[in-house]
């Protein structure tokens, strides 16, 4: 049972973050990103648990890399949360219909735009905790494509409502994970686009597929939705350029209904293919992935737990 939260502490945390946000806007975004990198470096030094987890996950995923290369990637990875926080606060200010092209370059995105322009067909869009994954839905909403994204609310409801409000400023709709099934199916029933961050451990009820050479428990719901509604699945990314507020946004893969229709196990095919697409774009710049996640926590029956998981 979760420990009851203190409303006073939650309010104080909320106002402290609002104060931090106000102060951050006194400086250019890229100056704040440099500060975020320093905070990430500090976290790498003092947060032994997450540092070791990131190093362990990277070492298993890239056995060909030297210990020094692994440590550098782990350090970069721990900067990501701090950088994302800064970017979320500045996104509404900087990404507008008349300015977005200054900050975003689109690549391999023509087919995705075509699917969105058709409308009424339904579409599932996936990404991972990589780069600035939050900007994907925000940019599409800014460009006039109504999208809905599934997200877990933060434990502090005041902070959660504030950040959700920032993310929804241009028209993106945020669906909370609790009770998401009904709202997601309504979006797909109406032929809309719904987005997921699809790289977290799914526990004992997930389906095991390969991810960086190891079995990883992965949610079945995405594949089941794609099969039920017969809609394409787009796997996209937003890669940060040179630790600045500049991004390359693209589609790594698109899985069409025709691709799985003749497969003996369509659910496994869809799940493995989108997981492989996520792995492929992470490999292009591994330091932008959140290696501190316990992605491989749940193991197949009979397999011993991995250290640090």
Coordinates of C-alpha atoms in Angstrom, one line a residue:
X1 CA 0.0 0.0 0.0
X2 CA 1.4 3.4 -1.0
X3 CA 2.4 5.7 1.8
X4 CA -0.1 8.6 2.2
X5 CA 1.2 11.8 0.6
X6 CA 1.4 15.1 2.5
X7 CA -0.6 17.8 0.7
X8 CA 1.6 20.5 2.3
X9 CA 4.8 19.0 1.0
X10 CA 3.2 18.4 -2.5
X11 CA 2.2 22.1 -2.6
X12 CA 5.7 23.2 -1.5
X13 CA 7.3 21.0 -4.2
X14 CA 5.0 22.5 -6.8
X15 CA 5.7 26.1 -5.9
X16 CA 9.4 25.3 -5.7
X17 CA 9.3 23.9 -9.3
X18 CA 7.3 26.9 -10.5
X19 CA 10.0 29.2 -9.0
X20 CA 12.7 27.1 -10.7
X21 CA 10.8 27.4 -14.0
X22 CA 10.5 31.2 -13.6
X23 CA 14.3 31.5 -12.9
X24 CA 15.2 29.2 -15.9
X25 CA 13.3 31.5 -18.2
X26 CA 15.7 34.3 -17.3
X27 CA 18.4 32.6 -19.4
X28 CA 18.5 31.2 -22.9
X29 CA 17.4 27.5 -23.3
X30 CA 20.8 26.3 -24.3
X31 CA 22.5 27.9 -21.3
X32 CA 20.0 26.0 -19.1
X33 CA 20.8 22.8 -21.0
X34 CA 24.5 23.2 -20.1
X35 CA 23.5 23.6 -16.5
X36 CA 21.3 20.5 -16.8
X37 CA 24.3 18.5 -18.1
X38 CA 26.3 19.6 -15.0
X39 CA 23.4 18.4 -12.7
X40 CA 23.4 15.1 -14.6
X41 CA 27.1 14.8 -14.1
X42 CA 26.6 15.4 -10.4
X43 CA 23.9 12.8 -10.2
X44 CA 26.2 10.3 -11.9
X45 CA 28.8 10.9 -9.2
X46 CA 26.5 10.8 -6.1
X47 CA 23.7 8.4 -7.2
X48 CA 25.5 5.1 -6.9
X49 CA 22.4 2.9 -7.5
X50 CA 21.3 4.4 -10.8
X51 CA 24.9 4.8 -12.0
X52 CA 25.6 1.1 -11.5
X53 CA 22.3 0.1 -13.1
X54 CA 23.0 2.2 -16.2
X55 CA 26.6 0.8 -16.4
X56 CA 25.3 -2.7 -16.0
X57 CA 22.6 -2.3 -18.7
X58 CA 25.0 -0.7 -21.1
X59 CA 27.7 -3.3 -20.5
X60 CA 25.3 -6.2 -21.3
X61 CA 23.9 -4.3 -24.3
X62 CA 27.3 -3.3 -25.8
X63 CA 29.8 -6.0 -24.8
X64 CA 32.2 -4.7 -27.5
X65 CA 32.6 -1.3 -25.8
X66 CA 35.4 -0.6 -23.4
X67 CA 34.7 0.2 -19.7
X68 CA 35.6 3.8 -20.3
X69 CA 33.2 4.1 -23.2
X70 CA 30.4 2.5 -21.1
X71 CA 31.0 5.0 -18.2
X72 CA 30.8 7.9 -20.6
X73 CA 27.5 6.6 -22.1
X74 CA 26.1 6.1 -18.6
X75 CA 27.1 9.7 -17.6
X76 CA 25.4 11.1 -20.7
X77 CA 22.3 9.0 -20.0
X78 CA 22.0 10.4 -16.5
X79 CA 21.9 13.9 -18.0
X80 CA 18.8 13.1 -20.0
X81 CA 16.2 13.6 -17.3
X82 CA 17.5 17.0 -16.4
X83 CA 17.7 18.1 -20.0
X84 CA 14.2 16.9 -20.7
X85 CA 12.8 18.9 -17.8
X86 CA 14.4 22.1 -19.2
X87 CA 13.1 21.3 -22.7
X88 CA 9.6 20.6 -21.6
X89 CA 9.5 24.0 -19.9
X90 CA 10.7 25.8 -23.0
X91 CA 8.8 23.8 -25.6
X92 CA 5.6 25.9 -25.4
X93 CA 7.6 29.1 -25.7
X94 CA 9.8 28.0 -28.6
X95 CA 7.9 25.5 -30.7
X96 CA 5.2 27.4 -32.6
X97 CA 3.7 27.1 -36.1
X98 CA 6.0 29.9 -37.3
X99 CA 9.2 28.8 -35.5
X100 CA 9.3 25.0 -35.2
X101 CA 11.5 24.6 -38.3
X102 CA 14.3 26.5 -36.5
X103 CA 14.6 23.7 -34.0
X104 CA 13.4 20.6 -35.7
X105 CA 14.6 18.7 -38.8
X106 CA 12.3 16.0 -40.2
X107 CA 13.8 12.8 -41.6
X108 CA 12.2 9.6 -42.9
X109 CA 8.8 11.2 -42.0
X110 CA 7.0 11.5 -45.3
X111 CA 5.0 8.3 -45.0
X112 CA 4.0 9.2 -41.4
X113 CA 2.8 12.7 -42.5
X114 CA 0.8 11.0 -45.3
X115 CA -0.9 8.7 -42.8
X116 CA -1.8 11.7 -40.6
X117 CA -3.0 13.7 -43.6
X118 CA -5.4 10.9 -44.6
X119 CA -7.1 11.1 -41.3
X120 CA -10.0 8.9 -40.1
X121 CA -7.9 5.7 -40.6
X122 CA -6.5 5.3 -37.1
X123 CA -2.8 5.2 -36.2
X124 CA -0.6 4.0 -33.3
X125 CA 2.6 6.0 -32.7
X126 CA 5.4 4.7 -30.5
X127 CA 8.6 6.0 -29.1
X128 CA 10.9 5.3 -26.1
X129 CA 12.6 7.2 -23.3
X130 CA 15.2 8.6 -25.7
X131 CA 16.2 12.1 -26.5
X132 CA 13.2 14.5 -26.2
X133 CA 10.4 12.0 -26.7
X134 CA 7.9 14.6 -25.3
X135 CA 8.3 16.9 -28.3
X136 CA 6.9 14.4 -30.8
X137 CA 3.3 14.7 -29.9
X138 CA 3.7 18.4 -29.1
X139 CA 5.1 19.1 -32.6
X140 CA 2.3 17.2 -34.3
X141 CA -0.3 19.1 -32.4
X142 CA 1.4 22.4 -33.3
X143 CA 1.3 21.4 -37.0
X144 CA -2.4 20.8 -36.7
X145 CA -2.6 17.0 -36.3
X146 CA -4.7 16.1 -33.2
X147 CA -2.9 13.4 -31.2
X148 CA -3.5 11.7 -27.9
X149 CA -0.6 10.4 -25.8
X150 CA -0.8 7.9 -22.9
X151 CA 1.2 9.0 -19.9
X152 CA 1.5 8.1 -16.2
X153 CA 0.6 10.9 -13.8
X154 CA 3.3 12.0 -11.4
X155 CA 2.7 11.2 -7.7
X156 CA 2.5 14.9 -6.9
X157 CA -0.9 15.9 -8.4
X158 CA -0.1 19.6 -8.5
X159 CA 3.1 19.1 -10.5
X160 CA 1.4 16.5 -12.7
X161 CA -1.5 18.9 -13.6
X162 CA 0.9 21.7 -14.3
X163 CA 3.2 19.7 -16.6
X164 CA 0.3 18.0 -18.3
X165 CA -1.1 21.5 -19.0
X166 CA 2.2 22.5 -20.6
X167 CA 2.3 19.5 -22.8
X168 CA -1.4 20.0 -23.9
X169 CA -1.0 23.7 -24.7
X170 CA -1.0 23.3 -28.5
X171 CA -3.8 20.7 -28.5
X172 CA -2.2 17.5 -27.7
X173 CA -4.4 15.4 -25.5
X174 CA -2.8 13.5 -22.5
X175 CA -4.5 10.3 -21.5
X176 CA -3.5 9.0 -18.0
X177 CA -2.6 5.3 -17.8
X178 CA -5.3 4.7 -15.2
X179 CA -8.4 3.9 -17.1
X180 CA -6.6 4.5 -20.4
X181 CA -8.2 1.5 -22.2
X182 CA -11.6 3.2 -22.7
X183 CA -10.2 6.5 -23.9
X184 CA -7.6 4.9 -26.2
X185 CA -10.3 2.7 -27.9
X186 CA -12.5 5.8 -28.3
X187 CA -9.7 7.6 -30.1
X188 CA -9.1 4.6 -32.4
X189 CA -12.8 4.1 -32.9
X190 CA -12.9 7.7 -34.3
X191 CA -9.9 7.1 -36.5
X192 CA -7.5 9.2 -34.5
X193 CA -3.8 8.8 -33.6
X194 CA -2.7 7.6 -30.2
X195 CA 0.9 7.6 -28.9
X196 CA 2.7 5.4 -26.4
X197 CA 6.2 5.3 -24.9
X198 CA 6.8 1.6 -25.4
X199 CA 10.0 0.6 -23.7
X200 CA 9.2 -0.2 -20.1
X201 CA 9.2 -3.5 -18.3
X202 CA 5.7 -5.1 -18.6
X203 CA 6.1 -7.5 -15.7
X204 CA 4.9 -11.1 -15.5
X205 CA 2.0 -10.5 -17.9
X206 CA 4.1 -9.2 -20.8
X207 CA 5.4 -11.0 -23.8
X208 CA 9.1 -11.7 -24.0
X209 CA 10.9 -10.4 -27.1
X210 CA 14.6 -9.7 -27.9
X211 CA 16.0 -6.3 -26.9
X212 CA 19.7 -5.7 -27.2
X213 CA 20.3 -9.5 -27.2
X214 CA 18.3 -10.3 -24.0
X215 CA 14.7 -11.2 -23.5
X216 CA 12.6 -8.2 -22.2
X217 CA 9.0 -8.3 -21.0
X218 CA 7.0 -6.1 -23.3
X219 CA 3.4 -4.9 -23.2
X220 CA 1.0 -6.9 -25.3
X221 CA -1.6 -4.1 -25.5
X222 CA 0.0 -2.2 -28.4
X223 CA 0.1 -5.2 -30.7
X224 CA -3.4 -6.3 -29.6
X225 CA -4.8 -2.8 -30.4
X226 CA -3.1 -2.7 -33.8
X227 CA -4.6 -6.1 -34.6
X228 CA -8.1 -5.3 -33.4
X229 CA -8.3 -1.9 -35.2
X230 CA -6.2 -3.0 -38.2
X231 CA -4.1 0.2 -38.0
X232 CA -0.4 1.0 -38.8
X233 CA 2.2 1.3 -36.1
X234 CA 4.7 4.1 -36.5
X235 CA 7.9 3.9 -34.4
X236 CA 9.4 7.4 -34.1
X237 CA 12.2 9.2 -32.3
X238 CA 13.4 12.7 -31.4
X239 CA 17.2 12.8 -31.3
X240 CA 18.8 15.8 -29.7
X241 CA 21.6 17.4 -31.6
X242 CA 24.8 18.4 -29.8
X243 CA 23.1 18.8 -26.4
X244 CA 21.2 21.8 -27.7
X245 CA 17.5 22.6 -28.2
X246 CA 17.8 21.2 -31.7
X247 CA 16.2 17.8 -32.8
X248 CA 16.0 15.4 -35.6
X249 CA 12.5 13.8 -35.7
X250 CA 11.9 10.8 -37.8
X251 CA 10.2 7.4 -38.2
X252 CA 12.5 4.4 -37.8
X253 CA 9.8 1.9 -39.0
X254 CA 6.2 1.7 -40.0
X255 CA 4.4 -1.7 -39.5
X256 CA 1.4 -2.0 -41.7
X257 CA -1.5 -4.5 -41.2
X258 CA -0.5 -6.3 -44.4
X259 CA 2.9 -7.0 -42.7
X260 CA 1.5 -9.3 -40.0
X261 CA -1.6 -10.8 -41.7
X262 CA 0.3 -13.9 -42.8
X263 CA 2.4 -14.3 -39.7
X264 CA 1.8 -17.4 -37.6
X265 CA 2.0 -15.3 -34.4
X266 CA 1.0 -11.7 -35.3
X267 CA 1.2 -10.4 -31.8
X268 CA 4.8 -11.6 -31.3
X269 CA 5.7 -10.3 -34.8
X270 CA 4.4 -6.8 -34.1
X271 CA 5.9 -6.6 -30.6
X272 CA 9.3 -7.9 -31.7
X273 CA 9.4 -5.6 -34.8
X274 CA 8.6 -2.4 -32.9
X275 CA 11.1 -3.3 -30.2
X276 CA 13.8 -3.9 -32.8
X277 CA 13.0 -0.5 -34.3
X278 CA 13.5 1.1 -30.9
X279 CA 16.8 -0.7 -30.5
X280 CA 17.9 0.5 -33.9
X281 CA 17.4 4.2 -33.2
X282 CA 18.9 3.9 -29.8
X283 CA 22.1 2.4 -31.3
X284 CA 22.6 5.5 -33.4
X285 CA 23.3 7.5 -30.2
X286 CA 23.1 5.2 -27.1
X287 CA 23.8 8.0 -24.6
X288 CA 20.4 9.6 -25.2
X289 CA 18.6 6.5 -23.8
X290 CA 17.4 6.2 -20.2
X291 CA 19.6 3.2 -19.2
X292 CA 18.6 3.7 -15.6
X293 CA 15.3 2.0 -16.3
X294 CA 14.8 -1.5 -15.0
X295 CA 14.0 -2.7 -18.5
X296 CA 15.1 -6.3 -18.0
X297 CA 13.8 -6.6 -14.4
X298 CA 11.2 -9.4 -15.2
X299 CA 12.9 -12.6 -16.4
X300 CA 11.5 -15.6 -18.3
X301 CA 10.4 -18.5 -16.1
X302 CA 13.5 -20.3 -14.8
X303 CA 15.9 -17.5 -15.5
X304 CA 17.7 -15.9 -12.5
X305 CA 17.3 -12.2 -12.0
X306 CA 20.1 -10.0 -13.3
X307 CA 22.4 -8.1 -11.0
X308 CA 21.2 -4.5 -10.3
X309 CA 17.7 -5.5 -11.6

